[in-house]
Amino acid sequence: MTRPFDEGTVVAIAHGEGGSQASAGRKVDGPALAVEHLTKRFGNRAAYSDVSFEIGYGEVFGFLGPNGAGKTTTVRTLGTLIAPTSGSARVAGLALTVANGAAIRRRISIMPESPGLYTRLTVEENLECFAGLYGLSDARERIRRALGSVNLLERSQDLCGALSKGLRQRVALARALLNDPEVLFLDEPTSGLDPVAAREVHELITAMRSRGVTIFLTTHRLEEAERLCDRVAILNTTLRMIGRPDELRTELFARTLEVRTKAPLGNPGALFAGLSGVKSWSDAGGAAYRLEVTDPEVAAPGVTRALVAAGADVLSIAESRHSLEDVYLELVGEEEKAGRA
Amino acid sequence: MSQSWTRIWAMTKKELRDYRRNRFVVLTMAVMPLVFTVAPMVQLFAVKITTTSPAFNARIGLSLLYMLIIPAIVPSSLSAYSVVGEREQGTLEPVLITPLSSQEFLFGKALAALLPTIAISYAVFGIFLAAAATFAQPAVATAIFSGSHIWIQLLFTPLLAGWSILVGIAISTRSADVRTAQQLSVLASLPPLAVVALITFNVIHASRGITIGLAVALLVIDRFGWRAVAAMFDRERLVTGRRG
């Protein structure tokens, strides 16, 4: 399939011109997004290659990766703006085909990285234009609701060109909510927002999820992905890993206990060697030790007992936590460094 | 896919609002018709000519030709901006994400350029006729009001505007920047005007058949040229700047 998603016959769908109702709690069968071996090439260069995943309705899915990894191109492909070179996908229940282009666009929304607002038009006029482009019959009410969601009702008559970057971002988000989408693609939604505004966007994402909207979130903010996403995928042209953040941590990193004592142990090797659940140990410097364990909850009591029995003054025993950032850096950090060298 | 007038009108309405607040557009819409109205009127009314003078017909022809420059030139800069301008502003991608089809997008843009052009062109021509009837020498006024001048103006105004918009949008879909698009589209809007000029100056004898034939040819180009323009509207290239 190499033709662009231009025009085509709108397939018969259960939605009116006014958008979908899936987000209003309608039960929907099958995944919201199903991608199989999707590849996009520009000439000899692969923007992304052999990408496969499934996302359920109401899931918040994080799509992470360095600049140029193919995240935005993937979003544009799923949003029917560009055609994949190979592979297949279903978006909001519809096959990603030329013929389904307009029908898919009616069921989804994309908030691009750049707000893309008409700066000579007011906030309301911008939304009015897009309500018309979606063919929404209850445009006034939808605009009011969308502006209310992003706390911009009082700025509705302001020219978009006079708004700060953060406020423009919020207008773009309101625009993305207009058609009540089943699947909402958010490309760096909190980029340029202050912490309070970013938190409001996070709350909005959480609220959308509870209404059954699927959120496809591309972000560089790993703590944001960790906090909001049910699952994340890490892309660097090919999909490197996919799963819940804790699954990724477990898969990439051995589970470890960090032990700190008041004074260095006399013979730590002998002390830790025979303990149940302890696979190996290493000196972390000073009076700290790192124990690789099968399960911290099982190993920690035995380690504590052994330390006390050996007369050690235990300051702390805790499972060392790897952040999503650690996962990300483990997967793409080295490649990025190598690429820049 | 059937066209939705709601979507087309949404695009047109947005464009008209945008024009109204764009100083460059307002200036173009105001100054250009003024230039092409005042100059020929002054020229026509000030010079004493006799009905037998060979310069007489040429002078009237030239004055009326000025009127036809308005529908040819005014929309060209608007339509040249239509696609590449959205691209430069970063507003094209959000628009293409909606269910709006390429044809609806282009038609909405074309309508937004056509409506003010027609209104301005006819208004200017109306003022010209009123001024001719009031201030021109009787021979001049008679020459303007008799013959085929009026209906040629009425007929060719939308046709020339249509051509100009068509080529302007076509150039806009393929251009990398607004300035190049506007320069090229002004040039491209002129060929049909040249043909009309030949008729106006009697180089091509303005028989009813030739005039109607030319009008029909322009109409056919305006009507079916849209298919070619729609085919040139490649969403992928416009969004990514390259083709997969």
GROMACS .gro file of N, CA, C and O in nm, chain A residues 2-10 17 40-43 45 72-73 76 79-83 102 105-106 108-110 112 114-122 125 128-130 132-135 159 175, chain B residues 1 4 6-8 10-11 13-15 17-23 81 86 89-105 109 230-231 233-237 239-240 242-244:
model
  392
    2THR      N    1   0.097   0.191  -0.111
    2THR     CA    2   0.184   0.307  -0.116
    2THR      C    3   0.110   0.435  -0.155
    2THR      O    4   0.168   0.541  -0.157
    3ARG      N    5  -0.019   0.421  -0.184
    3ARG     CA    6  -0.093   0.542  -0.220
    3ARG      C    7  -0.120   0.627  -0.096
    3ARG      O    8  -0.139   0.575   0.012
    4PRO      N    9  -0.118   0.757  -0.113
    4PRO     CA   10  -0.146   0.841   0.002
    4PRO      C   11  -0.292   0.829   0.043
    4PRO      O   12  -0.377   0.794  -0.039
    5PHE      N   13  -0.317   0.862   0.169
    5PHE     CA   14  -0.455   0.856   0.216
    5PHE      C   15  -0.524   0.984   0.177
    5PHE      O   16  -0.533   1.077   0.254
    6ASP      N   17  -0.566   0.986   0.055
    6ASP     CA   18  -0.627   1.109   0.008
    6ASP      C   19  -0.778   1.097   0.022
    6ASP      O   20  -0.835   1.114   0.126
    7GLU      N   21  -0.839   1.059  -0.083
    7GLU     CA   22  -0.984   1.052  -0.081
    7GLU      C   23  -1.026   0.908  -0.088
    7GLU      O   24  -0.950   0.819  -0.112
    8GLY      N   25  -1.148   0.886  -0.074
    8GLY     CA   26  -1.201   0.754  -0.092
    8GLY      C   27  -1.343   0.752  -0.045
    8GLY      O   28  -1.393   0.848   0.011
    9THR      N   29  -1.408   0.641  -0.071
    9THR     CA   30  -1.546   0.630  -0.029
    9THR      C   31  -1.549   0.615   0.122
    9THR      O   32  -1.472   0.539   0.178
   10VAL      N   33  -1.635   0.688   0.182
   10VAL     CA   34  -1.650   0.673   0.327
   10VAL      C   35  -1.727   0.544   0.351
   10VAL      O   36  -1.834   0.524   0.299
   17GLU      N   37  -2.207   1.246   1.146
   17GLU     CA   38  -2.105   1.345   1.109
   17GLU      C   39  -2.041   1.401   1.234
   17GLU      O   40  -1.927   1.444   1.233
   40LYS      N   41   0.763   0.223   0.718
   40LYS     CA   42   0.756   0.339   0.628
   40LYS      C   43   0.897   0.376   0.585
   40LYS      O   44   0.985   0.399   0.669
   41ARG      N   45   0.916   0.378   0.457
   41ARG     CA   46   1.047   0.416   0.401
   41ARG      C   47   1.031   0.542   0.319
   41ARG      O   48   0.932   0.560   0.248
   42PHE      N   49   1.129   0.630   0.328
   42PHE     CA   50   1.140   0.744   0.236
   42PHE      C   51   1.265   0.716   0.154
   42PHE      O   52   1.377   0.733   0.203
   43GLY      N   53   1.245   0.670   0.034
   43GLY     CA   54   1.360   0.628  -0.048
   43GLY      C   55   1.428   0.510   0.018
   43GLY      O   56   1.361   0.410   0.048
   45ARG      N   57   1.576   0.527   0.310
   45ARG     CA   58   1.580   0.543   0.456
   45ARG      C   59   1.449   0.499   0.520
   45ARG      O   60   1.342   0.539   0.476
   72THR      N   61   0.673   1.051   1.520
   72THR     CA   62   0.575   1.137   1.453
   72THR      C   63   0.529   1.076   1.321
   72THR      O   64   0.411   1.084   1.285
   73THR      N   65   0.622   1.012   1.251
   73THR     CA   66   0.583   0.946   1.124
   73THR      C   67   0.484   0.833   1.150
   73THR      O   68   0.389   0.813   1.074
   76ARG      N   69   0.153   1.000   1.214
   76ARG     CA   70   0.097   1.049   1.087
   76ARG      C   71   0.044   0.934   1.002
   76ARG      O   72  -0.055   0.949   0.931
   79GLY      N   73  -0.273   0.824   1.153
   79GLY     CA   74  -0.371   0.930   1.132
   79GLY      C   75  -0.407   0.950   0.986
   79GLY      O   76  -0.471   1.049   0.952
   80THR      N   77  -0.363   0.860   0.901
   80THR     CA   78  -0.396   0.856   0.757
   80THR      C   79  -0.336   0.973   0.678
   80THR      O   80  -0.379   1.000   0.567
   81LEU      N   81  -0.238   1.040   0.735
   81LEU     CA   82  -0.176   1.149   0.659
   81LEU      C   83  -0.073   1.097   0.561
   81LEU      O   84  -0.050   1.157   0.456
   82ILE      N   85  -0.006   0.989   0.597
   82ILE     CA   86   0.089   0.929   0.504
   82ILE      C   87   0.064   0.779   0.498
   82ILE      O   88   0.010   0.721   0.592
   83ALA      N   89   0.104   0.720   0.387
   83ALA     CA   90   0.075   0.577   0.368
   83ALA      C   91   0.197   0.494   0.407
   83ALA      O   92   0.310   0.532   0.377
  102ALA      N   93  -1.108   0.900   0.535
  102ALA     CA   94  -1.195   1.003   0.596
  102ALA      C   95  -1.270   0.948   0.717
  102ALA      O   96  -1.288   1.018   0.817
  105ARG      N   97  -1.040   0.936   1.009
  105ARG     CA   98  -1.012   1.072   1.061
  105ARG      C   99  -1.131   1.126   1.141
  105ARG      O  100  -1.114   1.211   1.227
  106ARG      N  101  -1.250   1.075   1.109
  106ARG     CA  102  -1.367   1.120   1.183
  106ARG      C  103  -1.367   1.061   1.326
  106ARG      O  104  -1.424   1.118   1.416
  108ILE      N  105  -1.086   0.976   1.505
  108ILE     CA  106  -0.965   1.002   1.583
  108ILE      C  107  -0.937   1.152   1.589
  108ILE      O  108  -1.001   1.230   1.519
  109SER      N  109  -0.840   1.186   1.670
  109SER     CA  110  -0.790   1.324   1.671
  109SER      C  111  -0.640   1.318   1.691
  109SER      O  112  -0.591   1.229   1.758
  110ILE      N  113  -0.573   1.415   1.632
  110ILE     CA  114  -0.428   1.423   1.654
  110ILE      C  115  -0.396   1.565   1.699
  110ILE      O  116  -0.441   1.662   1.637
  112PRO      N  117  -0.089   1.773   1.699
  112PRO     CA  118   0.051   1.770   1.655
  112PRO      C  119   0.142   1.846   1.752
  112PRO      O  120   0.092   1.920   1.837
  114SER      N  121   0.338   2.094   1.697
  114SER     CA  122   0.320   2.238   1.683
  114SER      C  123   0.169   2.264   1.681
  114SER      O  124   0.097   2.198   1.608
  115PRO      N  125   0.120   2.362   1.761
  115PRO     CA  126  -0.025   2.380   1.773
  115PRO      C  127  -0.096   2.403   1.639
  115PRO      O  128  -0.207   2.357   1.619
  116GLY      N  129  -0.030   2.477   1.547
  116GLY     CA  130  -0.089   2.499   1.414
  116GLY      C  131  -0.223   2.570   1.420
  116GLY      O  132  -0.322   2.523   1.364
  117LEU      N  133  -0.225   2.685   1.486
  117LEU     CA  134  -0.350   2.762   1.496
  117LEU      C  135  -0.348   2.879   1.398
  117LEU      O  136  -0.241   2.927   1.361
  118TYR      N  137  -0.465   2.923   1.360
  118TYR     CA  138  -0.475   3.043   1.276
  118TYR      C  139  -0.460   3.164   1.367
  118TYR      O  140  -0.551   3.194   1.445
  119THR      N  141  -0.347   3.230   1.357
  119THR     CA  142  -0.313   3.332   1.456
  119THR      C  143  -0.397   3.459   1.442
  119THR      O  144  -0.408   3.535   1.537
  120ARG      N  145  -0.456   3.483   1.325
  120ARG     CA  146  -0.538   3.604   1.308
  120ARG      C  147  -0.683   3.579   1.349
  120ARG      O  148  -0.766   3.669   1.340
  121LEU      N  149  -0.712   3.455   1.387
  121LEU     CA  150  -0.848   3.421   1.429
  121LEU      C  151  -0.850   3.408   1.581
  121LEU      O  152  -0.748   3.377   1.642
  122THR      N  153  -0.967   3.430   1.639
  122THR     CA  154  -0.978   3.413   1.784
  122THR      C  155  -0.979   3.263   1.817
  122THR      O  156  -0.993   3.179   1.728
  125GLU      N  157  -1.304   3.124   1.704
  125GLU     CA  158  -1.314   3.112   1.557
  125GLU      C  159  -1.232   2.993   1.507
  125GLU      O  160  -1.272   2.925   1.413
  128GLU      N  161  -1.436   2.697   1.589
  128GLU     CA  162  -1.556   2.698   1.504
  128GLU      C  163  -1.522   2.642   1.365
  128GLU      O  164  -1.598   2.564   1.308
  129CYS      N  165  -1.405   2.683   1.314
  129CYS     CA  166  -1.361   2.633   1.183
  129CYS      C  167  -1.348   2.481   1.186
  129CYS      O  168  -1.399   2.411   1.098
  130PHE      N  169  -1.285   2.430   1.289
  130PHE     CA  170  -1.262   2.286   1.295
  130PHE      C  171  -1.391   2.209   1.324
  130PHE      O  172  -1.409   2.099   1.274
  132GLY      N  173  -1.667   2.293   1.204
  132GLY     CA  174  -1.725   2.287   1.069
  132GLY      C  175  -1.658   2.180   0.984
  132GLY      O  176  -1.725   2.108   0.910
  133LEU      N  177  -1.526   2.169   0.995
  133LEU     CA  178  -1.454   2.070   0.916
  133LEU      C  179  -1.492   1.928   0.958
  133LEU      O  180  -1.486   1.835   0.879
  134TYR      N  181  -1.530   1.912   1.086
  134TYR     CA  182  -1.578   1.781   1.132
  134TYR      C  183  -1.728   1.765   1.104
  134TYR      O  184  -1.783   1.658   1.128
  135GLY      N  185  -1.791   1.872   1.060
  135GLY     CA  186  -1.934   1.866   1.031
  135GLY      C  187  -2.018   1.850   1.156
  135GLY      O  188  -2.122   1.785   1.153
  159LEU      N  189  -0.732   3.669   2.028
  159LEU     CA  190  -0.669   3.623   1.903
  159LEU      C  191  -0.562   3.521   1.939
  159LEU      O  192  -0.486   3.539   2.035
  175ARG      N  193  -0.903   2.177   2.052
  175ARG     CA  194  -0.939   2.144   1.914
  175ARG      C  195  -0.941   1.993   1.894
  175ARG      O  196  -1.030   1.939   1.827
  342MET      N  197  -1.633   1.011  -0.293
  342MET     CA  198  -1.686   1.069  -0.170
  342MET      C  199  -1.764   1.195  -0.203
  342MET      O  200  -1.717   1.283  -0.274
  345SER      N  201  -1.912   1.780   0.111
  345SER     CA  202  -1.994   1.834   0.219
  345SER      C  203  -1.983   1.986   0.215
  345SER      O  204  -1.874   2.042   0.229
  347THR      N  205  -2.097   2.182   0.432
  347THR     CA  206  -2.063   2.231   0.567
  347THR      C  207  -1.913   2.246   0.579
  347THR      O  208  -1.862   2.348   0.629
  348ARG      N  209  -1.840   2.144   0.534
  348ARG     CA  210  -1.694   2.148   0.545
  348ARG      C  211  -1.635   2.253   0.450
  348ARG      O  212  -1.543   2.326   0.487
  349ILE      N  213  -1.690   2.258   0.328
  349ILE     CA  214  -1.639   2.356   0.231
  349ILE      C  215  -1.659   2.498   0.286
  349ILE      O  216  -1.569   2.581   0.284
  351ALA      N  217  -1.698   2.588   0.593
  351ALA     CA  218  -1.613   2.612   0.711
  351ALA      C  219  -1.476   2.663   0.666
  351ALA      O  220  -1.420   2.756   0.726
  352MET      N  221  -1.424   2.602   0.560
  352MET     CA  222  -1.293   2.643   0.509
  352MET      C  223  -1.302   2.784   0.448
  352MET      O  224  -1.217   2.869   0.473
  354LYS      N  225  -1.522   3.022   0.509
  354LYS     CA  226  -1.549   3.122   0.613
  354LYS      C  227  -1.420   3.155   0.688
  354LYS      O  228  -1.392   3.272   0.716
  355LYS      N  229  -1.343   3.051   0.717
  355LYS     CA  230  -1.215   3.074   0.786
  355LYS      C  231  -1.125   3.163   0.702
  355LYS      O  232  -1.062   3.258   0.751
  356GLU      N  233  -1.119   3.134   0.571
  356GLU     CA  234  -1.034   3.212   0.481
  356GLU      C  235  -1.078   3.359   0.476
  356GLU      O  236  -0.995   3.449   0.484
  358ARG      N  237  -1.241   3.529   0.698
  358ARG     CA  238  -1.207   3.593   0.825
  358ARG      C  239  -1.058   3.628   0.829
  358ARG      O  240  -1.019   3.735   0.873
  359ASP      N  241  -0.980   3.534   0.779
  359ASP     CA  242  -0.835   3.553   0.779
  359ASP      C  243  -0.796   3.671   0.688
  359ASP      O  244  -0.713   3.753   0.724
  360TYR      N  245  -0.859   3.677   0.570
  360TYR     CA  246  -0.830   3.788   0.476
  360TYR      C  247  -0.858   3.922   0.543
  360TYR      O  248  -0.782   4.016   0.533
  361ARG      N  249  -0.975   3.926   0.609
  361ARG     CA  250  -1.022   4.052   0.666
  361ARG      C  251  -0.921   4.110   0.765
  361ARG      O  252  -0.910   4.230   0.780
  362ARG      N  253  -0.849   4.020   0.831
  362ARG     CA  254  -0.754   4.067   0.934
  362ARG      C  255  -0.610   4.069   0.884
  362ARG      O  256  -0.517   4.091   0.960
  363ASN      N  257  -0.594   4.041   0.754
  363ASN     CA  258  -0.459   4.041   0.697
  363ASN      C  259  -0.439   4.172   0.621
  363ASN      O  260  -0.501   4.194   0.517
  364ARG      N  261  -0.354   4.256   0.674
  364ARG     CA  262  -0.335   4.389   0.617
  364ARG      C  263  -0.291   4.382   0.470
  364ARG      O  264  -0.334   4.460   0.387
  422TYR      N  265  -0.127   3.175  -0.205
  422TYR     CA  266  -0.098   3.159  -0.063
  422TYR      C  267  -0.169   3.037  -0.004
  422TYR      O  268  -0.127   2.981   0.096
  427GLU      N  269  -0.056   2.784   0.429
  427GLU     CA  270  -0.098   2.698   0.541
  427GLU      C  271   0.021   2.612   0.586
  427GLU      O  272   0.040   2.588   0.705
  430GLN      N  273   0.263   2.823   0.784
  430GLN     CA  274   0.208   2.857   0.915
  430GLN      C  275   0.202   2.737   1.008
  430GLN      O  276   0.179   2.752   1.127
  431GLY      N  277   0.212   2.617   0.950
  431GLY     CA  278   0.199   2.494   1.031
  431GLY      C  279   0.055   2.456   1.057
  431GLY      O  280   0.026   2.378   1.146
  432THR      N  281  -0.037   2.514   0.978
  432THR     CA  282  -0.179   2.485   1.001
  432THR      C  283  -0.233   2.378   0.906
  432THR      O  284  -0.347   2.335   0.921
  433LEU      N  285  -0.150   2.336   0.811
  433LEU     CA  286  -0.201   2.240   0.713
  433LEU      C  287  -0.227   2.103   0.777
  433LEU      O  288  -0.330   2.040   0.750
  434GLU      N  289  -0.135   2.060   0.861
  434GLU     CA  290  -0.148   1.926   0.919
  434GLU      C  291  -0.277   1.911   1.003
  434GLU      O  292  -0.351   1.816   0.981
  435PRO      N  293  -0.305   2.007   1.094
  435PRO     CA  294  -0.430   1.993   1.169
  435PRO      C  295  -0.554   1.989   1.078
  435PRO      O  296  -0.650   1.918   1.108
  436VAL      N  297  -0.551   2.063   0.968
  436VAL     CA  298  -0.667   2.063   0.877
  436VAL      C  299  -0.679   1.927   0.807
  436VAL      O  300  -0.789   1.871   0.794
  437LEU      N  301  -0.566   1.873   0.765
  437LEU     CA  302  -0.570   1.746   0.691
  437LEU      C  303  -0.604   1.628   0.781
  437LEU      O  304  -0.637   1.520   0.732
  438ILE      N  305  -0.596   1.648   0.911
  438ILE     CA  306  -0.632   1.541   1.005
  438ILE      C  307  -0.783   1.528   1.017
  438ILE      O  308  -0.834   1.427   1.062
  439THR      N  309  -0.856   1.630   0.975
  439THR     CA  310  -1.003   1.624   0.981
  439THR      C  311  -1.056   1.545   0.861
  439THR      O  312  -0.980   1.516   0.768
  440PRO      N  313  -1.185   1.515   0.860
  440PRO     CA  314  -1.240   1.438   0.746
  440PRO      C  315  -1.247   1.518   0.615
  440PRO      O  316  -1.293   1.466   0.514
  441LEU      N  317  -1.204   1.640   0.615
  441LEU     CA  318  -1.207   1.724   0.495
  441LEU      C  319  -1.131   1.655   0.381
  441LEU      O  320  -1.016   1.613   0.399
  442SER      N  321  -1.195   1.645   0.266
  442SER     CA  322  -1.127   1.583   0.151
  442SER      C  323  -1.042   1.689   0.080
  442SER      O  324  -1.060   1.809   0.100
  443SER      N  325  -0.953   1.642  -0.005
  443SER     CA  326  -0.868   1.736  -0.080
  443SER      C  327  -0.953   1.829  -0.165
  443SER      O  328  -0.927   1.949  -0.172
  444GLN      N  329  -1.055   1.770  -0.231
  444GLN     CA  330  -1.141   1.852  -0.318
  444GLN      C  331  -1.213   1.959  -0.236
  444GLN      O  332  -1.225   2.074  -0.278
  445GLU      N  333  -1.262   1.919  -0.117
  445GLU     CA  334  -1.333   2.015  -0.032
  445GLU      C  335  -1.238   2.126   0.014
  445GLU      O  336  -1.276   2.244   0.016
  446PHE      N  337  -1.118   2.086   0.050
  446PHE     CA  338  -1.018   2.184   0.093
  446PHE      C  339  -0.992   2.285  -0.019
  446PHE      O  340  -0.999   2.407   0.002
  450LYS      N  341  -1.105   2.686  -0.050
  450LYS     CA  342  -1.004   2.790  -0.074
  450LYS      C  343  -1.040   2.872  -0.198
  450LYS      O  344  -1.028   2.995  -0.199
  571ALA      N  345  -0.647   1.874  -0.796
  571ALA     CA  346  -0.672   1.781  -0.685
  571ALA      C  347  -0.571   1.666  -0.688
  571ALA      O  348  -0.526   1.619  -0.584
  572ALA      N  349  -0.536   1.623  -0.809
  572ALA     CA  350  -0.438   1.514  -0.822
  572ALA      C  351  -0.299   1.559  -0.776
  572ALA      O  352  -0.219   1.478  -0.729
  574PHE      N  353  -0.249   1.754  -0.534
  574PHE     CA  354  -0.255   1.776  -0.390
  574PHE      C  355  -0.218   1.646  -0.319
  574PHE      O  356  -0.302   1.563  -0.289
  575ASP      N  357  -0.091   1.630  -0.294
  575ASP     CA  358  -0.039   1.507  -0.234
  575ASP      C  359  -0.018   1.531  -0.085
  575ASP      O  360   0.076   1.599  -0.044
  576ARG      N  361  -0.108   1.475  -0.005
  576ARG     CA  362  -0.104   1.500   0.140
  576ARG      C  363   0.032   1.464   0.200
  576ARG      O  364   0.088   1.538   0.281
  577GLU      N  365   0.083   1.351   0.159
  577GLU     CA  366   0.208   1.302   0.218
  577GLU      C  367   0.324   1.399   0.190
  577GLU      O  368   0.400   1.433   0.281
  578ARG      N  369   0.333   1.444   0.066
  578ARG     CA  370   0.441   1.535   0.031
  578ARG      C  371   0.422   1.669   0.102
  578ARG      O  372   0.517   1.729   0.151
  580VAL      N  373   0.277   1.724   0.388
  580VAL     CA  374   0.300   1.715   0.532
  580VAL      C  375   0.447   1.687   0.564
  580VAL      O  376   0.504   1.746   0.654
  581THR      N  377   0.507   1.597   0.487
  581THR     CA  378   0.644   1.555   0.522
  581THR      C  379   0.750   1.626   0.438
  581THR      O  380   0.867   1.624   0.472
  583ARG      N  381   0.833   1.525   0.152
  583ARG     CA  382   0.893   1.424   0.065
  583ARG      C  383   0.791   1.315   0.037
  583ARG      O  384   0.687   1.308   0.101
  584ARG      N  385   0.827   1.230  -0.056
  584ARG     CA  386   0.732   1.127  -0.099
  584ARG      C  387   0.794   0.991  -0.069
  584ARG      O  388   0.911   0.965  -0.096
  585GLY      N  389   0.715   0.903  -0.008
  585GLY     CA  390   0.765   0.771   0.030
  585GLY      C  391   0.773   0.675  -0.086
  585GLY      O  392   0.724   0.701  -0.192
   0.00000   0.00000   0.00000
